[in-house]
XYZ file of N, CA and C in Angstrom:
507
model
N 55.910 104.644 96.929
C 54.708 104.868 97.870
C 55.236 105.176 99.246
N 54.553 105.907 100.252
C 54.894 106.276 101.531
C 54.911 104.989 102.491
N 54.089 103.961 101.904
C 54.075 102.767 102.711
C 55.024 101.739 102.129
N 55.946 101.796 102.998
C 57.162 100.952 102.837
C 56.719 99.334 102.939
N 55.548 98.724 103.068
C 55.117 97.556 103.072
C 54.131 97.143 101.993
N 53.814 98.349 101.010
C 52.730 98.172 100.217
C 53.042 96.870 99.451
N 54.475 96.701 99.091
C 54.858 95.184 98.100
C 53.977 94.292 98.644
N 54.201 93.880 100.016
C 53.971 92.663 100.554
C 52.360 92.491 100.482
N 51.594 93.340 100.086
C 50.193 93.383 99.910
C 49.708 93.283 98.396
N 50.807 93.120 97.458
C 50.623 92.949 96.084
C 50.303 91.443 95.728
N 49.739 90.844 94.842
C 49.672 89.499 94.230
C 51.228 89.049 94.015
N 51.447 87.818 94.020
C 52.630 87.346 93.777
C 53.311 87.494 92.430
N 52.354 87.224 91.482
C 52.676 87.525 89.922
C 53.186 89.071 89.689
N 52.684 90.115 90.710
C 53.105 91.358 90.414
C 54.029 91.760 90.819
N 54.502 91.080 92.092
C 55.806 91.069 92.932
C 56.952 90.861 92.012
N 56.483 89.518 91.209
C 57.576 88.959 90.354
C 58.293 89.978 89.136
N 57.240 90.667 88.895
C 57.075 91.379 87.581
C 57.646 92.843 87.815
N 57.671 93.243 89.046
C 57.707 94.827 89.414
C 59.053 94.983 89.167
N 59.722 95.637 88.368
C 61.174 96.101 88.546
C 61.168 96.990 89.348
N 61.587 97.293 90.454
C 61.754 98.290 91.351
C 62.931 99.021 91.797
N 62.943 100.145 92.279
C 64.140 100.668 92.870
C 63.773 101.294 94.160
N 64.184 100.789 95.311
C 63.964 101.518 96.555
C 64.335 102.980 96.717
N 63.889 103.890 97.235
C 64.515 105.083 97.503
C 63.839 105.283 98.707
N 64.764 105.364 99.959
C 64.192 106.041 101.158
C 64.672 107.228 101.471
N 63.737 108.116 101.643
C 63.930 109.360 102.505
C 63.914 109.486 103.589
N 64.908 110.050 104.459
C 64.528 110.616 105.978
C 63.559 111.634 106.176
N 63.020 110.876 107.437
C 61.704 112.042 107.851
C 62.495 113.322 108.038
N 61.347 114.451 107.979
C 61.776 115.799 107.997
C 62.031 116.012 109.348
N 62.653 116.919 109.699
C 63.153 117.504 110.866
C 62.121 118.522 111.172
N 62.192 119.048 112.440
C 61.341 120.215 112.760
C 61.451 121.305 112.110
N 62.911 121.539 111.937
C 63.111 122.831 111.557
C 62.698 122.684 109.922
N 63.083 121.725 109.409
C 62.656 121.792 107.905
C 61.088 121.738 107.919
N 60.352 121.094 108.501
C 58.910 120.895 108.417
C 58.530 122.619 108.735
N 59.202 123.389 109.603
C 58.749 124.807 109.690
C 59.108 125.516 108.742
N 60.173 125.171 107.817
C 60.156 125.878 106.550
C 59.142 125.669 105.464
N 58.942 124.214 105.467
C 57.870 123.868 104.411
C 56.582 124.287 104.823
N 56.156 124.815 105.998
C 54.858 125.147 106.342
C 54.804 126.681 106.134
N 56.047 127.369 106.527
C 55.945 129.068 106.189
C 55.575 128.953 104.951
N 56.562 128.327 104.215
C 56.064 128.538 102.556
C 54.710 128.413 102.157
N 54.247 127.388 102.563
C 52.657 127.185 102.528
C 51.766 128.275 103.172
N 52.245 128.589 104.326
C 51.329 129.314 105.084
C 51.298 130.916 104.154
N 52.795 131.415 103.698
C 52.521 132.312 102.943
C 51.744 132.600 101.628
N 51.353 131.698 101.287
C 50.392 131.242 99.983
C 48.930 131.264 100.603
N 48.774 130.419 101.570
C 47.400 130.195 101.721
C 46.758 131.037 102.922
N 47.395 131.876 103.609
C 47.019 132.728 104.693
C 47.373 134.159 104.370
N 46.561 135.103 105.068
C 46.636 136.265 104.882
C 47.916 136.715 106.215
N 48.836 137.866 105.787
C 49.758 138.183 106.780
C 49.714 137.827 108.331
N 48.636 138.300 108.796
C 48.486 138.189 110.237
C 47.369 136.951 110.660
N 47.098 136.114 109.631
C 46.333 135.075 109.935
C 46.530 133.979 111.228
N 47.978 133.875 110.916
C 48.490 132.738 112.147
C 49.032 133.613 113.364
N 48.647 133.200 114.374
C 49.118 133.593 115.587
C 50.618 132.812 115.860
N 51.680 133.817 116.627
C 52.743 133.436 116.707
C 52.856 131.854 117.252
N 53.498 130.985 117.202
C 53.698 129.551 117.708
C 52.595 128.756 117.014
N 51.817 129.208 115.929
C 50.962 128.094 115.325
C 52.122 127.132 114.229
N 53.074 127.780 113.594
C 53.402 126.929 112.930
C 54.778 125.977 113.249
N 55.447 126.433 114.691
C 56.290 125.796 115.403
C 55.490 124.472 115.987
N 54.597 124.817 116.613
C 53.519 123.686 117.092
C 52.996 122.873 115.879
N 52.587 123.211 114.591
C 52.197 122.706 113.597
C 53.695 121.524 112.934
N 54.770 121.969 113.394
C 56.105 121.307 112.789
C 56.302 120.289 113.885
N 56.409 120.706 115.299
C 56.587 119.821 116.343
C 55.907 118.470 116.032
N 54.206 119.001 115.959
C 53.448 117.798 115.873
C 53.659 117.081 114.557
N 54.089 117.482 113.613
C 54.448 116.614 112.534
C 55.606 116.079 112.635
N 56.559 116.560 113.312
C 57.810 115.591 113.456
C 57.616 114.516 114.594
N 56.462 114.537 115.399
C 56.050 113.321 116.535
C 55.730 112.452 115.638
N 54.957 112.722 114.495
C 54.190 112.009 113.722
C 54.970 111.187 112.747
N 56.366 111.369 112.775
C 57.127 110.734 111.916
C 58.066 111.779 110.758
N 57.837 112.721 110.928
C 58.202 113.881 110.096
C 57.707 114.130 108.504
N 56.493 113.477 108.543
C 55.507 113.620 107.303
C 55.193 114.953 106.848
N 55.677 115.729 105.905
C 55.176 117.011 105.615
C 53.895 117.124 105.249
N 53.434 116.026 104.447
C 52.019 116.300 103.946
C 50.908 116.442 105.122
N 51.449 115.482 106.453
C 50.831 115.591 107.664
C 50.820 116.623 108.610
N 51.795 117.441 108.492
C 52.141 118.828 108.978
C 51.353 119.605 108.252
N 51.213 119.651 106.859
C 50.493 120.602 105.861
C 48.955 120.253 106.448
N 48.561 119.201 106.226
C 47.266 118.852 106.587
C 46.822 119.555 107.892
N 47.747 119.539 108.767
C 47.262 119.873 110.302
C 46.918 121.390 110.274
N 47.991 122.057 109.747
C 47.809 123.407 109.640
C 46.654 123.920 108.617
N 46.285 122.993 107.861
C 45.169 123.545 106.999
C 43.827 123.129 108.013
N 43.638 122.395 108.383
C 42.836 122.045 109.223
C 42.392 123.005 110.528
N 43.373 123.367 111.044
C 43.341 124.276 112.109
C 43.058 125.792 111.355
N 43.214 126.140 110.297
C 42.876 127.024 109.405
C 41.268 126.695 109.206
N 40.894 125.762 108.829
C 39.363 125.233 108.619
C 38.751 125.651 109.792
N 39.106 125.163 111.199
C 38.532 125.455 112.442
C 38.304 126.885 112.563
N 39.603 127.733 112.581
C 39.440 128.895 112.581
C 38.411 129.769 111.945
N 38.084 129.435 110.570
C 37.669 130.133 109.564
C 36.033 129.735 109.933
N 35.510 128.651 110.439
C 34.368 127.863 110.848
C 33.837 128.759 111.995
N 34.733 128.884 112.716
C 34.529 129.875 114.153
C 34.606 131.114 113.953
N 34.717 131.832 112.678
C 34.988 133.120 112.249
C 35.900 133.902 113.037
N 36.971 133.147 113.483
C 38.069 133.711 114.545
C 39.209 134.719 113.650
N 39.585 135.438 113.979
C 40.595 136.501 113.516
C 41.806 135.957 113.084
N 42.266 134.935 114.009
C 43.471 134.086 113.643
C 43.428 132.735 113.772
N 44.443 131.867 113.412
C 44.336 130.655 113.744
C 45.452 130.656 114.876
N 45.131 129.899 115.798
C 45.684 129.698 117.113
C 46.162 128.397 117.565
N 46.993 128.551 118.411
C 47.351 127.174 118.830
C 46.557 126.242 119.202
N 45.353 126.737 119.861
C 44.240 125.894 120.326
C 43.503 125.382 119.228
N 43.244 126.100 117.943
C 42.962 125.628 116.786
C 43.830 124.316 116.237
N 44.999 124.562 116.376
C 45.860 123.498 116.064
C 45.863 122.180 117.284
N 45.737 122.413 118.124
C 45.519 121.092 119.169
C 44.105 120.614 118.951
N 43.388 121.182 118.433
C 41.722 120.515 118.414
C 41.619 119.991 116.863
N 42.604 120.528 116.003
C 42.881 119.924 114.582
C 43.585 118.786 114.788
N 44.475 118.519 115.849
C 45.418 117.239 115.894
C 44.484 116.242 116.269
N 43.665 116.643 117.558
C 42.684 115.746 117.906
C 41.797 115.122 116.715
N 41.374 115.772 116.161
C 40.393 115.349 115.082
C 40.958 114.328 114.039
N 42.366 114.588 113.578
C 43.121 113.955 112.751
C 43.521 112.519 113.336
N 43.805 112.709 114.458
C 43.799 111.304 115.177
C 42.777 110.490 115.567
N 41.516 111.121 115.783
C 40.187 110.531 115.663
C 40.049 109.896 114.571
N 40.179 110.643 113.343
C 39.859 110.155 111.945
C 40.897 109.204 111.387
N 42.243 109.103 111.908
C 43.138 108.226 111.492
C 42.689 106.931 112.359
N 42.050 106.876 113.805
C 41.649 105.726 114.402
C 40.545 105.206 113.654
N 39.773 105.946 113.152
C 38.731 105.590 112.435
C 38.870 104.833 111.015
N 39.836 105.182 110.321
C 40.071 104.697 109.042
C 40.881 103.600 109.403
N 41.710 103.234 110.574
C 42.536 101.996 110.817
C 41.284 101.050 111.179
N 40.282 101.464 111.751
C 39.205 100.375 112.586
C 38.545 100.107 111.140
N 38.068 100.895 110.465
C 37.558 100.555 109.280
C 38.138 99.473 108.309
N 39.224 99.582 108.292
C 40.269 98.709 107.504
C 40.462 97.404 107.922
N 40.125 96.988 109.025
C 40.153 95.692 109.889
C 39.059 94.872 109.177
N 39.407 93.478 109.433
C 38.670 92.730 108.842
C 37.596 92.529 110.083
N 36.267 91.530 109.805
C 35.406 91.488 110.937
C 36.015 90.888 112.003
N 36.868 89.847 111.698
C 37.463 89.139 113.127
C 38.612 89.998 114.175
N 39.003 90.878 113.067
C 39.720 92.045 113.618
C 39.337 92.772 114.620
N 38.149 93.181 114.005
C 37.300 94.062 114.789
C 36.389 93.480 116.036
N 36.046 91.872 115.672
C 35.861 91.454 117.070
C 36.971 91.226 118.197
N 38.047 91.055 117.597
C 39.362 90.980 118.469
C 39.226 92.421 119.084
N 39.334 93.260 118.660
C 39.476 94.613 119.289
C 38.178 95.010 120.198
N 37.076 94.672 119.468
C 35.836 94.630 120.685
C 36.180 93.886 121.832
N 36.612 92.490 121.845
C 36.660 91.739 122.971
C 37.529 92.534 124.011
N 38.740 92.930 123.608
C 39.920 93.907 124.407
C 38.856 94.966 125.052
N 38.305 95.682 124.111
C 37.893 96.767 124.632
C 36.486 96.673 125.620
N 36.007 95.519 125.317
C 34.808 95.287 126.503
C 35.634 94.772 127.815
N 36.644 94.071 127.401
C 37.309 93.667 128.932
C 38.160 94.947 129.627
N 38.646 95.971 128.880
C 39.002 97.220 129.493
C 38.124 97.997 130.226
N 36.947 98.354 129.578
C 35.868 98.726 130.064
C 35.473 98.131 131.370
N 35.704 96.903 131.651
C 35.383 96.060 132.727
C 36.467 96.211 133.892
N 37.579 96.866 133.489
C 38.994 97.010 134.131
C 39.314 95.656 134.200
N 39.326 94.779 133.142
C 39.914 93.670 133.578
C 41.175 93.417 132.407
N 41.712 94.509 132.356
C 43.132 94.555 131.381
C 44.229 94.858 132.519
N 45.231 94.453 132.247
C 45.629 93.361 131.287
C 45.082 92.175 131.543
N 45.182 91.642 130.137
C 44.174 90.457 130.458
C 45.114 89.159 129.603
N 44.997 88.177 130.091
C 45.906 87.131 129.334
C 44.984 86.672 128.131
N 45.899 86.024 127.034
C 45.003 85.769 125.700
C 44.002 85.161 125.723
N 44.176 83.659 126.765
C 42.894 83.043 126.972
C 41.734 83.726 126.990
N 41.701 84.753 128.056
C 40.607 85.674 128.520
C 40.315 86.205 127.414
N 41.076 87.104 126.667
C 40.622 87.714 125.572
C 40.071 86.790 124.340
N 40.558 85.481 124.130
C 40.014 84.667 123.278
C 38.452 84.090 123.606
N 38.529 84.051 124.985
C 36.915 83.375 125.671
C 35.971 84.616 125.142
N 36.592 85.611 125.405
C 35.266 86.925 124.906
C 35.207 87.047 123.584
N 36.187 87.029 122.672
C 36.183 87.086 121.165
C 35.189 85.873 120.935
N 35.527 84.684 121.465
C 34.204 83.423 121.012
C 32.790 83.906 121.531
N 32.401 84.512 122.415
C 31.375 84.844 122.826
C 30.748 85.893 121.743
N 31.517 87.040 121.717
C 31.397 87.857 120.677
C 30.997 87.484 119.113
N 31.958 86.421 118.860
C 31.392 85.595 117.433
C 30.451 84.802 117.679
N 30.097 84.101 118.741
C 28.680 83.575 118.964
C 27.599 84.438 118.789
N 27.793 85.473 119.352
C 26.664 86.551 119.490
C 26.278 86.965 118.200
N 27.298 87.146 117.363
C 27.193 87.551 115.843
C 26.985 86.547 114.763
N 26.785 85.279 115.291
C 26.791 84.132 114.450
C 27.856 84.071 113.638
N 29.061 84.166 113.945
C 30.308 83.987 113.175
C 31.056 82.735 113.835
N 31.909 81.898 112.915
C 32.870 80.775 113.468
C 33.836 81.742 113.986
N 34.213 81.447 115.144
C 35.471 82.265 115.559
C 36.716 81.457 114.926
N 37.858 82.249 114.564
C 39.126 81.680 114.003
C 39.875 81.331 115.154
N 40.966 80.543 115.155
C 41.867 79.677 116.268
C 42.227 80.564 117.170
N 42.715 80.075 118.469
C 43.019 81.008 119.308
C 44.647 81.702 118.846
N 45.306 80.501 117.994
C 46.422 81.450 117.379
C 46.269 82.635 116.530
N 45.324 82.425 115.537
C 44.902 83.496 114.717
C 44.405 84.701 115.396
N 43.669 84.611 116.377
C 43.275 85.716 117.227
C 44.466 86.260 117.894
N 45.464 85.672 118.485
C 46.386 86.091 118.710
C 47.484 86.805 117.936
N 47.386 86.551 116.644
C 48.160 87.128 115.341
C 47.356 88.600 115.321
N 45.988 88.546 115.351
C 45.314 89.891 115.341
C 45.892 90.873 116.092
N 46.216 89.936 117.382
C 46.617 91.292 118.422
C 48.077 91.821 118.277
N 48.897 90.888 117.543
C 50.170 91.105 117.494
C 50.216 92.393 116.266
N 49.306 92.057 115.446
C 49.306 93.183 114.083
C 48.876 94.506 114.583
């Protein structure tokens, strides 16, 4: 798995019976990502479909995201999808930048969707304080807002300590 913490999420019985060998691969560098993207682009796109600078930008953004080749390939594909939707003659760096924004927004949505209700309420407490320009805020202020939101939603708040653990996660 690409998730180095996935074992921690397994049941204790599964963990004890798991005969594992951990293999760690270093992240790809920009040049390596560029080569991977060029190989994929040769297969997926017509000769003149990519403007100069598209692959280097995808590789650089992929490197910033931890050197994940799948993410860089997805970025190139999404940029191509945007260009096709717009009936553009070629994929531009603007398409790449907009695809990056969409991927980041989707990633944020995925993260928020995976939060528990109380983690979401903690995040919402912080968000409302930020909207009021009351950040940075002390944890007791965040906890007070969190409790108000729990009361509004008819939920029993977790302890202040537990809410702080949500913040550190």
